[in-house]
Tab-separated table of C-alpha atoms in Angstrom:
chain	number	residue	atom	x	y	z
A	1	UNK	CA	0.000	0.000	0.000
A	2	UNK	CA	1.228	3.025	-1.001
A	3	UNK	CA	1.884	6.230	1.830
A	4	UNK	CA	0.705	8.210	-0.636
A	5	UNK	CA	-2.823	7.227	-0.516
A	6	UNK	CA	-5.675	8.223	2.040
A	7	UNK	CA	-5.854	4.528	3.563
A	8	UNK	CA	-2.337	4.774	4.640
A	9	UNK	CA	-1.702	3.360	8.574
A	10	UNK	CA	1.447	3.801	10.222
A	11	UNK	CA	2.670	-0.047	11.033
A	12	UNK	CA	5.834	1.224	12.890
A	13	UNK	CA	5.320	-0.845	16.167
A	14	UNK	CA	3.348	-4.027	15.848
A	15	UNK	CA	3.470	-6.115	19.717
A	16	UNK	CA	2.727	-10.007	19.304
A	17	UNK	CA	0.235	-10.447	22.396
A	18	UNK	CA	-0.177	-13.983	24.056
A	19	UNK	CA	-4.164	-14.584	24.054
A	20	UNK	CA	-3.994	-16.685	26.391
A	21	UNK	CA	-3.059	-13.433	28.684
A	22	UNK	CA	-5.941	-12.008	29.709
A	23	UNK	CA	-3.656	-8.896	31.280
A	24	UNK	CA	-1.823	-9.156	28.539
A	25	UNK	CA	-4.957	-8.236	26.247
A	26	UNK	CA	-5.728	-5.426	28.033
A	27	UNK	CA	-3.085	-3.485	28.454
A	28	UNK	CA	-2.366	-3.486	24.431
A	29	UNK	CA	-5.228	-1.776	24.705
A	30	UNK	CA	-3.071	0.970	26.698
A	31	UNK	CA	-0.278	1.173	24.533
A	32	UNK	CA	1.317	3.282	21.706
A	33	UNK	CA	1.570	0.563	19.566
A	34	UNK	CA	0.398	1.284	15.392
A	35	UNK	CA	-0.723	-2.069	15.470
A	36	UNK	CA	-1.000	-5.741	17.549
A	37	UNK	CA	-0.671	-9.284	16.744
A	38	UNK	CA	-3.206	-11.115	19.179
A	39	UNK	CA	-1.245	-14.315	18.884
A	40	UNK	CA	-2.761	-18.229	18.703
A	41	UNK	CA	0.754	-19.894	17.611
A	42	UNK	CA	3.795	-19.376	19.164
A	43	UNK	CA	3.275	-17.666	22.315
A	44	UNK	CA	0.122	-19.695	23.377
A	45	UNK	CA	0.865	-23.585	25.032
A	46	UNK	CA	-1.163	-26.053	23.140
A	47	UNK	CA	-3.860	-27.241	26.042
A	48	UNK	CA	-4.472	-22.937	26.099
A	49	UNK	CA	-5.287	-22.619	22.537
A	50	UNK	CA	-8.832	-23.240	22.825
A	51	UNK	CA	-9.361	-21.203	25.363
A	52	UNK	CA	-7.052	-18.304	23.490
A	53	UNK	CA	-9.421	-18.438	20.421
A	54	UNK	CA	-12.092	-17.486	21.717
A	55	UNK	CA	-10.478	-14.598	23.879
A	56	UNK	CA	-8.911	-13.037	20.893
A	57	UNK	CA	-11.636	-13.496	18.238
A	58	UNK	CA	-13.571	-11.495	21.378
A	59	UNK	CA	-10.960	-9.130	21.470
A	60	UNK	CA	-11.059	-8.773	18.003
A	61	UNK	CA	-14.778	-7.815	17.650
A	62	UNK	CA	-14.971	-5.817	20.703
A	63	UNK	CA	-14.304	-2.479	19.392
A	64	UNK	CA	-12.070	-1.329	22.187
A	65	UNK	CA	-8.419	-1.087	20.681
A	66	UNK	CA	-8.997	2.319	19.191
A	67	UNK	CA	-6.954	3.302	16.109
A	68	UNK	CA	-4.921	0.359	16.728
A	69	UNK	CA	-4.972	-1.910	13.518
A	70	UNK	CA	-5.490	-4.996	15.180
A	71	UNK	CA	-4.945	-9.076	13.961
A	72	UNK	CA	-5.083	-12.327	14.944
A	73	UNK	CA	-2.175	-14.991	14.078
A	74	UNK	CA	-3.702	-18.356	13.410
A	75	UNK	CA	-1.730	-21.618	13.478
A	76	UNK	CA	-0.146	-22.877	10.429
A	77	UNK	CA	-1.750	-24.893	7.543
A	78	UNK	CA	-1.819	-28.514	8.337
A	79	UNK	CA	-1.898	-28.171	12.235
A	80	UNK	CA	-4.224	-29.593	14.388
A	81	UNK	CA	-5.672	-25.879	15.535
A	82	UNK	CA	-5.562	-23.944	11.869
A	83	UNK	CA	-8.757	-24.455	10.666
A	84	UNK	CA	-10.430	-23.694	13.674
A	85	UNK	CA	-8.600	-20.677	14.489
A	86	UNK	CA	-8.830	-19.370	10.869
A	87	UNK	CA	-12.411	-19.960	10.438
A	88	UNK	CA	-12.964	-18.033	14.088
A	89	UNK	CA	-10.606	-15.468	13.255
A	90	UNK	CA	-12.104	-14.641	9.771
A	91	UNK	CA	-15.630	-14.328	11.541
A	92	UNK	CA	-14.513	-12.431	14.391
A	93	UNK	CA	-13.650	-9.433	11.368
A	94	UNK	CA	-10.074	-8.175	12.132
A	95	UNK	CA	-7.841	-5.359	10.275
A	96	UNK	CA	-6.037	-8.665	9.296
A	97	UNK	CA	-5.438	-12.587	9.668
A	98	UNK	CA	-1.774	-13.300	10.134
A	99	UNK	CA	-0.505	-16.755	8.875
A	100	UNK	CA	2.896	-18.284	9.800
A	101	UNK	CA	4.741	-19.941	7.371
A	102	UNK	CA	3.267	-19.286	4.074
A	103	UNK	CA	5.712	-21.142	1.226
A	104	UNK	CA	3.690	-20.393	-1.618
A	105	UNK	CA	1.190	-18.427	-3.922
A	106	UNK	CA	-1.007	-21.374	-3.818
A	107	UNK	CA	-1.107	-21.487	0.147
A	108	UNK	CA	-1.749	-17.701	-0.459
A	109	UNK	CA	-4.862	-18.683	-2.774
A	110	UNK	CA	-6.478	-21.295	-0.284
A	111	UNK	CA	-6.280	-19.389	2.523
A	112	UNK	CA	-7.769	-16.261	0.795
A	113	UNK	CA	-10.673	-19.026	-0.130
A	114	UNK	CA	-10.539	-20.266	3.318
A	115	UNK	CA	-11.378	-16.619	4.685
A	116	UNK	CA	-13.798	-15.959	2.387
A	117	UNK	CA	-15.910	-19.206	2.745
A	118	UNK	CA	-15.666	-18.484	6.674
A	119	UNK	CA	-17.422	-14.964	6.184
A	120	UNK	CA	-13.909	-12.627	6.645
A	121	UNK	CA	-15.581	-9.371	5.854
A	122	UNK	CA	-14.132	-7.441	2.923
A	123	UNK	CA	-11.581	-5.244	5.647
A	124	UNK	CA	-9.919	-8.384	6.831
A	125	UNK	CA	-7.068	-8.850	4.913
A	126	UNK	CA	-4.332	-11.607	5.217
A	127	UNK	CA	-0.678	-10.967	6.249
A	128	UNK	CA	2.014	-13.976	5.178
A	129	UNK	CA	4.719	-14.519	7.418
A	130	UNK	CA	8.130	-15.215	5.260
A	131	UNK	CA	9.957	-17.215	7.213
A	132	UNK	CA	11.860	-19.949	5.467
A	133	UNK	CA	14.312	-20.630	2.234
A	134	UNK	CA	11.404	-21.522	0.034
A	135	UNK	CA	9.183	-18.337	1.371
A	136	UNK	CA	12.334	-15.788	0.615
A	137	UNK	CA	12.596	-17.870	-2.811
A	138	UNK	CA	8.936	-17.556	-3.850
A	139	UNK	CA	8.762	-13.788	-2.160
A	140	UNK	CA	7.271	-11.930	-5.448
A	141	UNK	CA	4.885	-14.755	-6.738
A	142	UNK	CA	3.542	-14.864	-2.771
A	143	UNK	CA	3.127	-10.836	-2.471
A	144	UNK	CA	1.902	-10.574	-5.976
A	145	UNK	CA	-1.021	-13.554	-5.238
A	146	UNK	CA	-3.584	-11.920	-4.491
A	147	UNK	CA	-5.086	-8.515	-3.399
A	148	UNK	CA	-6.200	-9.821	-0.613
A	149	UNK	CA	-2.649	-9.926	0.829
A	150	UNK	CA	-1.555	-6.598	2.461
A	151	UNK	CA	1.291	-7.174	4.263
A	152	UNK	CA	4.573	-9.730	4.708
A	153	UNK	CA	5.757	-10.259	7.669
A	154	UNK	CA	9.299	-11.436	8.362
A	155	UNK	CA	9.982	-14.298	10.500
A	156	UNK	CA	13.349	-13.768	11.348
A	157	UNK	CA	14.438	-16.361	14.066
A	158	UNK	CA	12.772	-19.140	11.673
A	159	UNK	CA	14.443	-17.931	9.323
A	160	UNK	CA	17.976	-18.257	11.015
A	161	UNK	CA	17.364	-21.318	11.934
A	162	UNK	CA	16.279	-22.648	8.679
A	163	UNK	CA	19.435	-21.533	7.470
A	164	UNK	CA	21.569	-22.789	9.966
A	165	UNK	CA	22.812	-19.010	10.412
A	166	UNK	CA	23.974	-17.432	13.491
A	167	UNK	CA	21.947	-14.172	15.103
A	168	UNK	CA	24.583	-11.555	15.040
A	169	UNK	CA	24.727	-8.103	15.385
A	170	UNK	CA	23.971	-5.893	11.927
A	171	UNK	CA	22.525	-9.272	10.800
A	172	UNK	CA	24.829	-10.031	8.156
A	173	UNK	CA	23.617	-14.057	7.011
A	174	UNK	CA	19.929	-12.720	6.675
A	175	UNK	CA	20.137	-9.239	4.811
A	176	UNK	CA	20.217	-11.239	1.312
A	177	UNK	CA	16.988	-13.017	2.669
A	178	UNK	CA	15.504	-9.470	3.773
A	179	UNK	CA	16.379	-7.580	0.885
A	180	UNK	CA	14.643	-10.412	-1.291
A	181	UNK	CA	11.261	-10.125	0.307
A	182	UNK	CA	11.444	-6.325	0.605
A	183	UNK	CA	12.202	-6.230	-3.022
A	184	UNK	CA	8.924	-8.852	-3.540
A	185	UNK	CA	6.746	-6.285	-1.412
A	186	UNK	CA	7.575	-2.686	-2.967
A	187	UNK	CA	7.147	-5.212	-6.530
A	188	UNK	CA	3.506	-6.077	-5.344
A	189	UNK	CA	2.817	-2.442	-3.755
A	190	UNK	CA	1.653	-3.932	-0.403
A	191	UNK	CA	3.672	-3.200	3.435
A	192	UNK	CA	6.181	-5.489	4.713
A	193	UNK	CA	7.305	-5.781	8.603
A	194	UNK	CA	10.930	-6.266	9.903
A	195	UNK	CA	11.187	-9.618	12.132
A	196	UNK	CA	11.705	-9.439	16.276
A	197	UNK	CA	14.502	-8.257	17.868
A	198	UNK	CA	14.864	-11.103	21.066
A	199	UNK	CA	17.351	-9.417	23.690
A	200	UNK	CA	14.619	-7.135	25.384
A	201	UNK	CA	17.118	-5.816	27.827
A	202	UNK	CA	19.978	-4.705	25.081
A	203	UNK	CA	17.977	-1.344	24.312
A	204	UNK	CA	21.368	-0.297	22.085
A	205	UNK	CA	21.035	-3.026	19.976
A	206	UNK	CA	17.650	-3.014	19.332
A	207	UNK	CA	17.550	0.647	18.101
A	208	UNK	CA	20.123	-0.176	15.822
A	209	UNK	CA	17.962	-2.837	14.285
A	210	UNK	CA	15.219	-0.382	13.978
A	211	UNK	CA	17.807	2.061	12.637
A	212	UNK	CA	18.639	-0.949	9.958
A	213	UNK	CA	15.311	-1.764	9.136
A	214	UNK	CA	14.362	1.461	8.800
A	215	UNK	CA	17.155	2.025	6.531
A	216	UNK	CA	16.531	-0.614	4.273
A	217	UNK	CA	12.670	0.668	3.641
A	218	UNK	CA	10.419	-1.942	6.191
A	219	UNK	CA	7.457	-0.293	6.845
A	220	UNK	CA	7.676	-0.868	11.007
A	221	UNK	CA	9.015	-3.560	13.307
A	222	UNK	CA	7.186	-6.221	14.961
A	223	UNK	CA	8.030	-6.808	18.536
A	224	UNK	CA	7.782	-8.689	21.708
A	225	UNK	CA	7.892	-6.710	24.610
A	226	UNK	CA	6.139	-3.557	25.649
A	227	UNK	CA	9.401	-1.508	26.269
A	228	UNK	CA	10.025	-1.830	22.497
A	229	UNK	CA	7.602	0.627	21.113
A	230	UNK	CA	8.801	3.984	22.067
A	231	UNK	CA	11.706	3.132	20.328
A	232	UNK	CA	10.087	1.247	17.115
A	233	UNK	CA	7.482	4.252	16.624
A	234	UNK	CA	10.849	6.838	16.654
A	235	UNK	CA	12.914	5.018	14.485
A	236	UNK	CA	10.241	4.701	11.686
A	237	UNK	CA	8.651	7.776	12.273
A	238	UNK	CA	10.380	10.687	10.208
A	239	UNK	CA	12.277	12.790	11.653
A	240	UNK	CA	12.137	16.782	11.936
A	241	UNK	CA	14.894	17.034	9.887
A	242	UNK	CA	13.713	14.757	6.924
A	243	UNK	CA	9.569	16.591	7.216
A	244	UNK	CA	11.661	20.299	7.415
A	245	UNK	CA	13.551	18.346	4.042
A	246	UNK	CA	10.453	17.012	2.177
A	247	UNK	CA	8.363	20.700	2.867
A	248	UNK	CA	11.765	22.165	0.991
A	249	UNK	CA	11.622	20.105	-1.947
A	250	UNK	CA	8.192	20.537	-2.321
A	251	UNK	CA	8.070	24.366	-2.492
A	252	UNK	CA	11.082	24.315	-4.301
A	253	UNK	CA	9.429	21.849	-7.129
A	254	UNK	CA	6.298	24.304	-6.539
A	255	UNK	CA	8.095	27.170	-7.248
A	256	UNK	CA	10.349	26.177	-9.861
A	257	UNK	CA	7.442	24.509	-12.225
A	258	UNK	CA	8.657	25.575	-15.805
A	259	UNK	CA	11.930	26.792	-15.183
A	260	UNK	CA	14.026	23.465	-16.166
A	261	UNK	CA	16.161	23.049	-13.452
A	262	UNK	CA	15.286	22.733	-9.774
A	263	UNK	CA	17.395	22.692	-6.332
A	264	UNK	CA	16.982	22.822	-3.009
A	265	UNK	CA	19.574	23.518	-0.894
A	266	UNK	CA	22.093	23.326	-3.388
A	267	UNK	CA	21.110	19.563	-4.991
A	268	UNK	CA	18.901	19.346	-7.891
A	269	UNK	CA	15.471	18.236	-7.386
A	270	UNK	CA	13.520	15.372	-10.140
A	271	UNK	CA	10.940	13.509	-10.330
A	272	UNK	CA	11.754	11.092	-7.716
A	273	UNK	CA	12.924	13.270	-5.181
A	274	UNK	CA	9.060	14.932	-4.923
A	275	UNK	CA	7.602	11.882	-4.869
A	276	UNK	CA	9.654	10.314	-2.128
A	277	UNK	CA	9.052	14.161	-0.251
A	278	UNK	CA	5.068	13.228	-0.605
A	279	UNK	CA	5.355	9.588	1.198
A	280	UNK	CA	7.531	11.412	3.900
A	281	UNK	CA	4.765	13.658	4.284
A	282	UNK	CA	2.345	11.314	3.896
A	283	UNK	CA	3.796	9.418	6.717
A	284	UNK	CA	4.596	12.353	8.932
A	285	UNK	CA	0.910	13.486	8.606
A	286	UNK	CA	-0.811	9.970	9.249
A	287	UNK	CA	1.207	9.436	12.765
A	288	UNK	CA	0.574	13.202	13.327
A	289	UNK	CA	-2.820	12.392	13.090
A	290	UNK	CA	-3.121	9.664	15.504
């Protein structure tokens, strides 16, 4: 989805929330956070998922999360729990139904068909995780299979295990894996969400993964702890200096219309520049605005 356009959200800081957690449920209902994964899969133990269905699909319909974009991830295809889950989570009408896991366009298909035979209403979309070697293989066929899909999702520690990688700092045997899917979701014009960062207590080092991700053009950072937000939502927020930037080139492009050649603060000004000064704007405005 493009900034540019009115249904732009800010997805900057996107907490995975154990359903099981009653406590847990609530107070994402406190926090700063663009968006929240109400989670079924990893984070719930198997004898609680039951029980952690039906307290998110409630969660999910009770209109008390504000502006919050708000989702539910299911368990994968072929386990025990998916089709239950999906089928509740589709009828339960989220921003979004998040799916670990997904390895193909096909898997993309049925579980768009899935959704829609379970009554998802038209605003549910579905967001893919990408977390394995055949995901980051298939990246563009997977973003580009349907327009149901909004957003990928990285699954980073999956990932790095898949791989038989190391987690290091900077991240060096997973940027060719990153870069492929980010490349597969500005292709398909949908969002796409940097993986967790799992030391909650190094603070330094999890900026600096914002900082990175940010860098590289995800759209926010999904996280596991509370005390990660602040920091998410000010690393891919713009800055003062890049909005004070963007206005420039703007009025500069504004004022210069005929004249040939434009330049703002002594570099010239095409094309390209305005439009990446609009989706700064854009962006700027939209979190403004929350």
């Amino acid at each position: 989805m493009s900034a540019s356009t009115p249904e732009f959200t800010p997805l900057r800081s996107v907490l995975y929330m154990p359903s099981s957690n009653a406590k847990a449920l609530e107070k994402a209902k406190t926090l700063p956070i663009d968006a929240v994964i109400l989670d079924l899969e990893d984070a719930v133990a198997p004898d609680a998922k039951p029980a952690a269905r039906e307290a998110a699909a409630a969660a999910a319909a009770s209109g008390e999360y504000g502006r919050r974009t708000l989702t539910i991830r299911v368990n994968g295809l072929g386990t025990q729990w998916h089709d239950d889950d999906l089928r509740a989570a589709a009828q339960a009408g989220p921003h979004a139904v998040v799916v670990p896991k997904v390895n193909s366009a096909a898997e993309v298909a049925q579980l768009v068909d899935a959704l829609e035979k379970a009554g998802a209403p038209d605003h549910t979309t579905l967001w893919a995780m990408v977390e394995t070697p055949v995901a980051i293989l298939d990246a563009l066929a997977i973003a580009r299979a349907s327009q149901r899909l909004s957003a990928l999702v990285m699954g980073t520690n999956d990932l790095v295990k898949e791989l038989y990688a190391e987690h290091v700092p900077g991240r060096a045997p997973i940027l060719p894996s990153l870069h492929t899917a980010l490349l597969a979701a500005r292709a398909a014009g949908i969002a796409i969400l940097d993986g967790v960062y799992n030391d909650v207590k190094n603070v330094e080092g999890f900026l600096a993964e914002c900082e990175q991700g940010r860098q590289m053009g995800f759209d926010g950072k999904t996280l596991i702890h509370p005390g990660q937000v602040e920091g998410a939502n000010a690393a891919f927020a713009p800055s003062e200096q890049a909005v004070e930037d963007a206005r420039g080139i703007l009025a500069a492009w504004e004022e210069g219309a005929g004249s040939g050649v434009v330049t703002y603060n002594g570099r010239m000004v095409e094309n390209l520049h305005v439009e990446s000064a609009q989706r700064t704007l854009s962006i700027h405005e939209a979190i403004s605005a929350l």
